[in-house]
Tab-separated table of C-alpha atoms in Angstrom:
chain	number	residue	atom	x	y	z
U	432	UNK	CA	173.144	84.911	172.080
U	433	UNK	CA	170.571	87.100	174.131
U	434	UNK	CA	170.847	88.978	169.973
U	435	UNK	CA	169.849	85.526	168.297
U	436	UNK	CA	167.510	84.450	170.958
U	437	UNK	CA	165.185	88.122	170.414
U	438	UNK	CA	165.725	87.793	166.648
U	439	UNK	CA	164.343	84.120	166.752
U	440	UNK	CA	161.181	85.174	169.028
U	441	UNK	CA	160.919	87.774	166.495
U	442	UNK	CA	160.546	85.646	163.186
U	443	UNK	CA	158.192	82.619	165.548
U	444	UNK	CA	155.669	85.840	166.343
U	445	UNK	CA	155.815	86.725	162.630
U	446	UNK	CA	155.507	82.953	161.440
U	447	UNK	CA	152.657	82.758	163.708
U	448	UNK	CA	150.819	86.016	162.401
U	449	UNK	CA	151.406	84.942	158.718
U	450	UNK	CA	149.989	81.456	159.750
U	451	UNK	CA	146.895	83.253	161.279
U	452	UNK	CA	146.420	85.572	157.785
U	453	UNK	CA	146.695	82.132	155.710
U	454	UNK	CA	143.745	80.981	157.613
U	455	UNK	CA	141.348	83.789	157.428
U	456	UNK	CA	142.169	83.865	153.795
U	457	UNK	CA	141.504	80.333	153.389
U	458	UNK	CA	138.247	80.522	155.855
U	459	UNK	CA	136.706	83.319	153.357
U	460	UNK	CA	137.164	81.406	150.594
U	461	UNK	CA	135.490	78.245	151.329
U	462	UNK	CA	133.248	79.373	153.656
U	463	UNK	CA	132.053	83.066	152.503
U	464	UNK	CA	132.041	82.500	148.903
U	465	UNK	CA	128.688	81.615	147.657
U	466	UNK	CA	127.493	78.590	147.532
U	467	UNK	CA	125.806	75.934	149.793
U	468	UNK	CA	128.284	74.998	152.126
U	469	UNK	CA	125.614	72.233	154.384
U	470	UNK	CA	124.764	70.797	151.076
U	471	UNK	CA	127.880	70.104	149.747
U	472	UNK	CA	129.277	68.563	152.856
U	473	UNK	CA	125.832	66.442	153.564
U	474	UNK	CA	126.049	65.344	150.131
U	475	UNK	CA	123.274	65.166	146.864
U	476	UNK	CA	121.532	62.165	148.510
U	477	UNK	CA	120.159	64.201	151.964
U	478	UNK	CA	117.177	65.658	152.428
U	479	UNK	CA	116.363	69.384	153.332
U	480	UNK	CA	116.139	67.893	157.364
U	481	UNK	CA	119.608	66.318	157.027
U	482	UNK	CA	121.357	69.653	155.574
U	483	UNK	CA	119.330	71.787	158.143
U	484	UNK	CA	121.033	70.157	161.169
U	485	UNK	CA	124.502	70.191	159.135
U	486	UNK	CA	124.151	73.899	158.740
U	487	UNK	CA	123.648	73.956	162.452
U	488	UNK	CA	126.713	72.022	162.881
U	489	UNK	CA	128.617	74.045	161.408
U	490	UNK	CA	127.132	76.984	163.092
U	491	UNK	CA	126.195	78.495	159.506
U	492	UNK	CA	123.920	80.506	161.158
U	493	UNK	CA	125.954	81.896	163.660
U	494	UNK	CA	128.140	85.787	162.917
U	495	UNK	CA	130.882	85.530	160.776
U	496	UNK	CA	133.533	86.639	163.596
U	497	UNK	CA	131.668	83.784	165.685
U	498	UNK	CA	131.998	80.879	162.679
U	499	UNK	CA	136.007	82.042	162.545
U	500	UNK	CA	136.786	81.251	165.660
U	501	UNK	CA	134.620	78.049	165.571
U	502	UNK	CA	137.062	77.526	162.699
U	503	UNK	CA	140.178	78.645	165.022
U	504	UNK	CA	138.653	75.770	167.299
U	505	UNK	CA	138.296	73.436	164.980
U	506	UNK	CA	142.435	73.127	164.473
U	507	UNK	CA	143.136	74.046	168.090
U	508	UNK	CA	141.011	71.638	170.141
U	509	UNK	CA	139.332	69.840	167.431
U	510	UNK	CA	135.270	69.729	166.212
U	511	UNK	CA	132.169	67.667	165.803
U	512	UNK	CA	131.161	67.113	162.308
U	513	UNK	CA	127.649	65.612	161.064
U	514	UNK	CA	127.701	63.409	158.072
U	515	UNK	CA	123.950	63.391	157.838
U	516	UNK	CA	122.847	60.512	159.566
U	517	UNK	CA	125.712	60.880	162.453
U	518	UNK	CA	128.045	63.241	164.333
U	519	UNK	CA	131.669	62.264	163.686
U	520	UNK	CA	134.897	63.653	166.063
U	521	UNK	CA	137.148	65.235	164.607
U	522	UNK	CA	140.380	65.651	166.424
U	523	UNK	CA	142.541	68.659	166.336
U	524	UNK	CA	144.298	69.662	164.467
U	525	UNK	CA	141.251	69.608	162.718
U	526	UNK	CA	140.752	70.344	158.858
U	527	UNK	CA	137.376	69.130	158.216
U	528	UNK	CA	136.090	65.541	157.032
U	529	UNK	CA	136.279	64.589	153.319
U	530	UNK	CA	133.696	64.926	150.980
U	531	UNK	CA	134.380	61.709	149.345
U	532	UNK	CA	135.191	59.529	152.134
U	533	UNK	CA	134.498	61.142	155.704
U	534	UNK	CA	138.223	60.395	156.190
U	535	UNK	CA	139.812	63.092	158.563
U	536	UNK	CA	141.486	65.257	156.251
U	537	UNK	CA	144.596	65.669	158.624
U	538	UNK	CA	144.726	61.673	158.884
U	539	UNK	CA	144.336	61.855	155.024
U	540	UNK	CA	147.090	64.317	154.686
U	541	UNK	CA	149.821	62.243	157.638
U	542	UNK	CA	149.348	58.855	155.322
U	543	UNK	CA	150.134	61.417	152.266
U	544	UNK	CA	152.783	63.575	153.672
U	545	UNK	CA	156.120	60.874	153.707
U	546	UNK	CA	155.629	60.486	150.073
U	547	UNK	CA	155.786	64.475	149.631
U	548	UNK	CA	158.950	64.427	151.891
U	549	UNK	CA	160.741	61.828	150.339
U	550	UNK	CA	160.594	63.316	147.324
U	551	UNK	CA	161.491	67.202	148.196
U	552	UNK	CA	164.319	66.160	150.503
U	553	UNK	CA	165.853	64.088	147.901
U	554	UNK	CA	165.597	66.362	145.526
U	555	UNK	CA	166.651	69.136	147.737
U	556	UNK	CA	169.988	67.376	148.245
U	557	UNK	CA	170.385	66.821	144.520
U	558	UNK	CA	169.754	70.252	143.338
U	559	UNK	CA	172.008	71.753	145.979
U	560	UNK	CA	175.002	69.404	145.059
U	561	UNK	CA	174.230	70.101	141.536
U	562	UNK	CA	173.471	73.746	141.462
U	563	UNK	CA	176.010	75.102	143.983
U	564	UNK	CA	179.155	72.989	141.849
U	565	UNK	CA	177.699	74.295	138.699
U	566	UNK	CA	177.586	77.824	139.904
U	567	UNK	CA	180.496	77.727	141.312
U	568	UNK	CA	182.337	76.161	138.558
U	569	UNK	CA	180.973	78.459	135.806
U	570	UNK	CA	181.949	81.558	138.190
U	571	UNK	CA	185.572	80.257	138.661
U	572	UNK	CA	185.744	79.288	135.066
U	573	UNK	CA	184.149	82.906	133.680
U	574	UNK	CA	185.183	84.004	130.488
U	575	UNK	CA	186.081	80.031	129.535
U	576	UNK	CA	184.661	77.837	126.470
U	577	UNK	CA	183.196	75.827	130.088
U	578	UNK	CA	181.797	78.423	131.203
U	579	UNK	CA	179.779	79.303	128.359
U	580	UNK	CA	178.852	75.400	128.442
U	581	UNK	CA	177.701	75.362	131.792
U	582	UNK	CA	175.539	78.641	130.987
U	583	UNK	CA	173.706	76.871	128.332
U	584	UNK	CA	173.341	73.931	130.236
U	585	UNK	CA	171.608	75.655	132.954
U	586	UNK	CA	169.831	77.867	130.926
U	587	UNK	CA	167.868	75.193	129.023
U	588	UNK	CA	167.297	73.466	132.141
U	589	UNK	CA	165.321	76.818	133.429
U	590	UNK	CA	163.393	76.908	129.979
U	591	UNK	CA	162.298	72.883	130.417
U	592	UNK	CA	159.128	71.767	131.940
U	593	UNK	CA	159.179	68.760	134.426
U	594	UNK	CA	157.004	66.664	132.889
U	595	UNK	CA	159.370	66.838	130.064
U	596	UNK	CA	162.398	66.158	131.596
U	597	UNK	CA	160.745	63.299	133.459
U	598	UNK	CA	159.566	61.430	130.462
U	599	UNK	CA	162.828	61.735	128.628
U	600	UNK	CA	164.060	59.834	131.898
U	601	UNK	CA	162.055	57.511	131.558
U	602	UNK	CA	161.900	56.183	128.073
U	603	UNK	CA	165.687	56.500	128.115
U	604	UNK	CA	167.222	54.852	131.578
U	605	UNK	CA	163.941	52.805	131.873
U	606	UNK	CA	162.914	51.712	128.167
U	607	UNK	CA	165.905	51.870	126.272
U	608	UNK	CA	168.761	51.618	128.203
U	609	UNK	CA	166.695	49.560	130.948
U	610	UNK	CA	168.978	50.704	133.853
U	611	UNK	CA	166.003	50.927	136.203
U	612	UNK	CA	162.321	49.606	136.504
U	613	UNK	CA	159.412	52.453	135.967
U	614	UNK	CA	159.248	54.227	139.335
U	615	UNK	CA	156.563	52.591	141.942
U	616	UNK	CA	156.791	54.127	145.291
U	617	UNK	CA	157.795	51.597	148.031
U	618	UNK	CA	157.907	53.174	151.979
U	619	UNK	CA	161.441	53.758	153.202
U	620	UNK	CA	160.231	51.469	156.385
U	621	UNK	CA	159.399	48.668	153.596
U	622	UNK	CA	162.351	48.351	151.868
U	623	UNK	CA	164.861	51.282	152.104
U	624	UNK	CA	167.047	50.312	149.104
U	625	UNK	CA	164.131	50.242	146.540
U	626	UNK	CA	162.400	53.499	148.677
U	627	UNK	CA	165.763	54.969	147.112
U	628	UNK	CA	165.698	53.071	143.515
U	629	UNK	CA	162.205	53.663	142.770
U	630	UNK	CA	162.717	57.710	143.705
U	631	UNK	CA	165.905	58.319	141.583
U	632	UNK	CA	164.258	59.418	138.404
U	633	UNK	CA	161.539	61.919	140.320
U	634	UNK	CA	164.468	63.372	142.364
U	635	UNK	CA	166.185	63.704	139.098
U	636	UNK	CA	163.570	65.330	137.245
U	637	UNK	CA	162.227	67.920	140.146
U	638	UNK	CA	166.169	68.295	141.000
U	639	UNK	CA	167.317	69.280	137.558
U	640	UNK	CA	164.715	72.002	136.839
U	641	UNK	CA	165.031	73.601	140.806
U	642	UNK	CA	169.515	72.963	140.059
U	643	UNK	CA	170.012	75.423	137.305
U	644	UNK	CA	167.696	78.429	139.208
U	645	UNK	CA	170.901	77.559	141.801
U	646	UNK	CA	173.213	77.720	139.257
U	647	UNK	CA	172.849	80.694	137.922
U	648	UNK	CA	172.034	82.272	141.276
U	649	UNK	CA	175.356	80.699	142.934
U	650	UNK	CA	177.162	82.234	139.336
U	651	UNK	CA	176.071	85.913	140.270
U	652	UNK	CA	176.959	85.755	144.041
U	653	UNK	CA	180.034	84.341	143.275
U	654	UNK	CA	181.124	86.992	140.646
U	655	UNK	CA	179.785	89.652	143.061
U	656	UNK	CA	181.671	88.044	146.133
U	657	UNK	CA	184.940	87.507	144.160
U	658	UNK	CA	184.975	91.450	142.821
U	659	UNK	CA	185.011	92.408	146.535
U	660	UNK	CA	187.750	94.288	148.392
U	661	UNK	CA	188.874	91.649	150.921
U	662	UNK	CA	189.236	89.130	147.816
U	663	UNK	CA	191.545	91.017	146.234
U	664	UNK	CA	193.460	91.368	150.186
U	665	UNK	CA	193.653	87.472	149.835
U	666	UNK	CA	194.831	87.629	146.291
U	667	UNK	CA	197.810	89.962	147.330
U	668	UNK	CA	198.591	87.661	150.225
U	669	UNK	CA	199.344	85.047	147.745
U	670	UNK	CA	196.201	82.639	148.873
U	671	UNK	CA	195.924	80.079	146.421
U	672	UNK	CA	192.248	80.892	143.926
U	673	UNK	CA	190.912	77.465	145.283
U	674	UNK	CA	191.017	78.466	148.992
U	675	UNK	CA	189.701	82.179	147.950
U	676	UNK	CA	186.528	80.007	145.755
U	677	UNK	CA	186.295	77.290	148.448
U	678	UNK	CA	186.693	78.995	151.793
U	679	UNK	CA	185.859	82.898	151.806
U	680	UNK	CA	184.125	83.431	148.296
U	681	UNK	CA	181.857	80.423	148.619
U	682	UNK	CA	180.943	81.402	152.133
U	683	UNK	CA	180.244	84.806	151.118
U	684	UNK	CA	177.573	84.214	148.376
U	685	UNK	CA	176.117	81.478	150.387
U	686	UNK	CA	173.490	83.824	152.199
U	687	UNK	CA	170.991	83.963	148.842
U	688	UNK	CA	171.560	80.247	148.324
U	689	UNK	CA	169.546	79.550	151.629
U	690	UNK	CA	167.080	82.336	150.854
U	691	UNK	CA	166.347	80.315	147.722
U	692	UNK	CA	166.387	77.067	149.041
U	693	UNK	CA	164.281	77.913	151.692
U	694	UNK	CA	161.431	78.635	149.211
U	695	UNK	CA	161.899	76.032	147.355
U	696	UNK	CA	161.570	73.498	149.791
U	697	UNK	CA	158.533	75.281	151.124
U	698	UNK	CA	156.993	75.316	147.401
U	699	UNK	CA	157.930	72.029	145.871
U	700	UNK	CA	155.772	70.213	148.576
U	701	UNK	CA	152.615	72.044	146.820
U	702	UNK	CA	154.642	72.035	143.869
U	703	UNK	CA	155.336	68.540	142.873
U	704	UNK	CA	152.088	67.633	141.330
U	705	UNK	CA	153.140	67.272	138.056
U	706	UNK	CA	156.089	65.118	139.269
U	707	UNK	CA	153.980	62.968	141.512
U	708	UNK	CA	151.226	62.951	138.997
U	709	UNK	CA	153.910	61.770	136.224
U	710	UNK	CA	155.444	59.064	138.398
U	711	UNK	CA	152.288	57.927	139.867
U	712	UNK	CA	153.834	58.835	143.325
U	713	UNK	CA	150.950	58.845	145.734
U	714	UNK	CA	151.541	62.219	147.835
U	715	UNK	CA	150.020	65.433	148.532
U	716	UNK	CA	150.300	66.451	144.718
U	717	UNK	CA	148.633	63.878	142.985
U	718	UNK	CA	145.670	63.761	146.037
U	719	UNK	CA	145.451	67.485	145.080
U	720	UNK	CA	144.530	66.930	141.791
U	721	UNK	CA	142.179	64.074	142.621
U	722	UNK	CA	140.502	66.537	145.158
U	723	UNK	CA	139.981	69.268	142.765
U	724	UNK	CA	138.498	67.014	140.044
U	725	UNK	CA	135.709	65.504	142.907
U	726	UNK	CA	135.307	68.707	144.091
U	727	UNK	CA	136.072	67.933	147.661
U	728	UNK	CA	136.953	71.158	149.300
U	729	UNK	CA	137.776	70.191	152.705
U	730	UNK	CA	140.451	68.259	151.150
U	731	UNK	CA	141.391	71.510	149.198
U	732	UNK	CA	141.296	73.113	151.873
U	733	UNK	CA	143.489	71.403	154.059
U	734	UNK	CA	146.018	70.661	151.772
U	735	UNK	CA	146.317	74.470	151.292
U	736	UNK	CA	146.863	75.006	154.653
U	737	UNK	CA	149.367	72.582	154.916
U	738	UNK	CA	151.547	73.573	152.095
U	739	UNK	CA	151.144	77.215	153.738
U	740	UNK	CA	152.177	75.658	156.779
U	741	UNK	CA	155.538	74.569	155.204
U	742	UNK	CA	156.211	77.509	153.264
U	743	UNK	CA	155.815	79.400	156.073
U	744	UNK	CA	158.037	77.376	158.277
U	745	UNK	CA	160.847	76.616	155.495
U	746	UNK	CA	161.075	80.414	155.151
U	747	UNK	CA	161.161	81.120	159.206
U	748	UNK	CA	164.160	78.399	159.187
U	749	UNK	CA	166.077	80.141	156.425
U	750	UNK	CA	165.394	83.594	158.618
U	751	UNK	CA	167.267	81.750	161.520
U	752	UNK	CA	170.292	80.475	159.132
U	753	UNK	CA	170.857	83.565	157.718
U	754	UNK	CA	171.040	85.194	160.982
U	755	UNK	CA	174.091	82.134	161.815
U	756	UNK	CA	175.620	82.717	158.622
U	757	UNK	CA	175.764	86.412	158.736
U	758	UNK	CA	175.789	87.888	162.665
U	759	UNK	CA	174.715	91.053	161.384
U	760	UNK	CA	170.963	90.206	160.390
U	761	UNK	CA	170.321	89.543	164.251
U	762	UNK	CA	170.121	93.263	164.392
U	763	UNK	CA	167.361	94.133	161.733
């Protein structure tokens, strides 16, 4: 345990590090780039007074090691922001006050982020299920007319865009089959059957594409696990080939599954603009692209952070489950 506990310290200190790189990165590019930073966030309408004292606000003037850390304060104990014509609060964490509405971009962000959620983790689910069987199928079936099926299959689900795969879901099981409505988001807290109804076909779509990368990634593990020498020790024993695939083999070529999974999970929350954008889902994607076409960079911004935020942590969690899985990473 005393093993797990130092290798778990280890990959929090690194988390935190990477966290801390994200942010200068981030910091530079929205606030050393060139360009008018007071004016953009006092807006066209104020006067050269009005984006004076914003500019002292936000300590503008100030060193650039000095306007970092007021940056660094900003998320740790929060900041004072002037609109203009008034200071506004802004609690910590803190990621700056919209553009477009003055809206705290983290309060922005928590009334986006269930949306984002919902449809990752369903997804997640979907592509594991369906990826894992597939890969494991194909591997046990190698050589088979199946086999070479289930290849295909996954194969020209790699080479498909979402977008595509969404609208072919749509005009089929919604216009002419009419199995479901067209997706409209309803909260879980609402109404959890029609939370689930009205996210089948966006799980589907973001599921399918992410399920054959699995696939094929479960199919080489597999192969590579079931060509090893303590397989072929089971094999001798007489251990039926469905306990070897289900209980040993399947454990064995687990360890990349997670690796993958954990990226994915960390991505597709950044990722699943086109899906969210397609299905009119309002989450972090589809705010995304509304930010970028106002131009409203503390939105940007924070949304950057955040998806950093999650890849970051979805990565540090797959760290820790690899280490469960396989004792010996606690030593590296």
């Amino acid at each position: 345990m005393n093993g797990l506990t130092g290798f778990v310290l280890r990959r929090a200190v690194g988390a935190a590090v990477t966290l801390l790189a994200i942010s200068v990165i981030v910091y530079v590019v929205f606030y050393v780039t060139p360009g008018n930073v007071a004016q953009i966030t006092c807006g066209p309408r104020c006067s050269p007074e009005q984006v004076d004292q914003v500019a002292r606000q936000l300590n503008l003037d100030d060193p650039l090691f000095a306007r970092y850390w007021h940056f660094l304060q900003g998320l740790v104990a929060g900041q004072d922001y002037s609109t203009g014509t008034s200071v506004q609060h802004c609690s910590a964490p803190c990621l700056g006050l919209s553009y477009q509405s003055d809206q705290q971009v983290t309060q922005l962000i928590w009334a986006k982020l269930p949306v984002s959620l919902s449809l990752v983790s369903g997804a997640m689910v979907l592509w594991l299920l369906l990826g894992v069987g597939t890969g494991v199928l194909s591997a046990w079936r190698r050589g088979r007319f199946s086999e070479r099926v289930l290849t295909g299959i996954t194969l020209a689900g790699t080479a498909t865009p979402v977008f595509v795969i969404g609208l072919v879901l749509m005009i089929v099981v919604c216009g002419e089959l009419q199995l479901l409505n067209f997706p409209q988001y309803v909260a879980l807290g609402d109404d959890p059957e029609q939370w689930a109804w009205n996210l089948v076909l966006p799980w589907l779509s973001l599921a399918l594409i992410e399920a054959a990368a699995f696939a094929r990634l479960t199919r080489a593990s597999m192969l590579e696990t079931l060509a090893e020498d303590h397989i072929r020790t089971f094999r001798a024993y007489g251990v039926g080939e469905r306990s070897i695939v289900g209980r040993h083999a399947l454990r064995g070529a687990f360890a990349p599954v997670i690796a993958l999974n954990a990226n994915n999970v960390g991505s597709a929350i950044g990722g699943a603009v086109l899906t969210e954008t397609l299905f009119g889902l309002p989450g972090i994607g589809q705010e995304l692209v509304h930010a970028v076409k106002v131009v409203d960079l503390p939105v940007v911004v924070g949304m950057v952070l955040v998806i950093g935020f999650f890849v970051v942590l979805a990565n540090a969690v797959a760290d820790v489950l690899y280490a469960v899985a396989d004792r010996r990473v606690v030593l590296t």
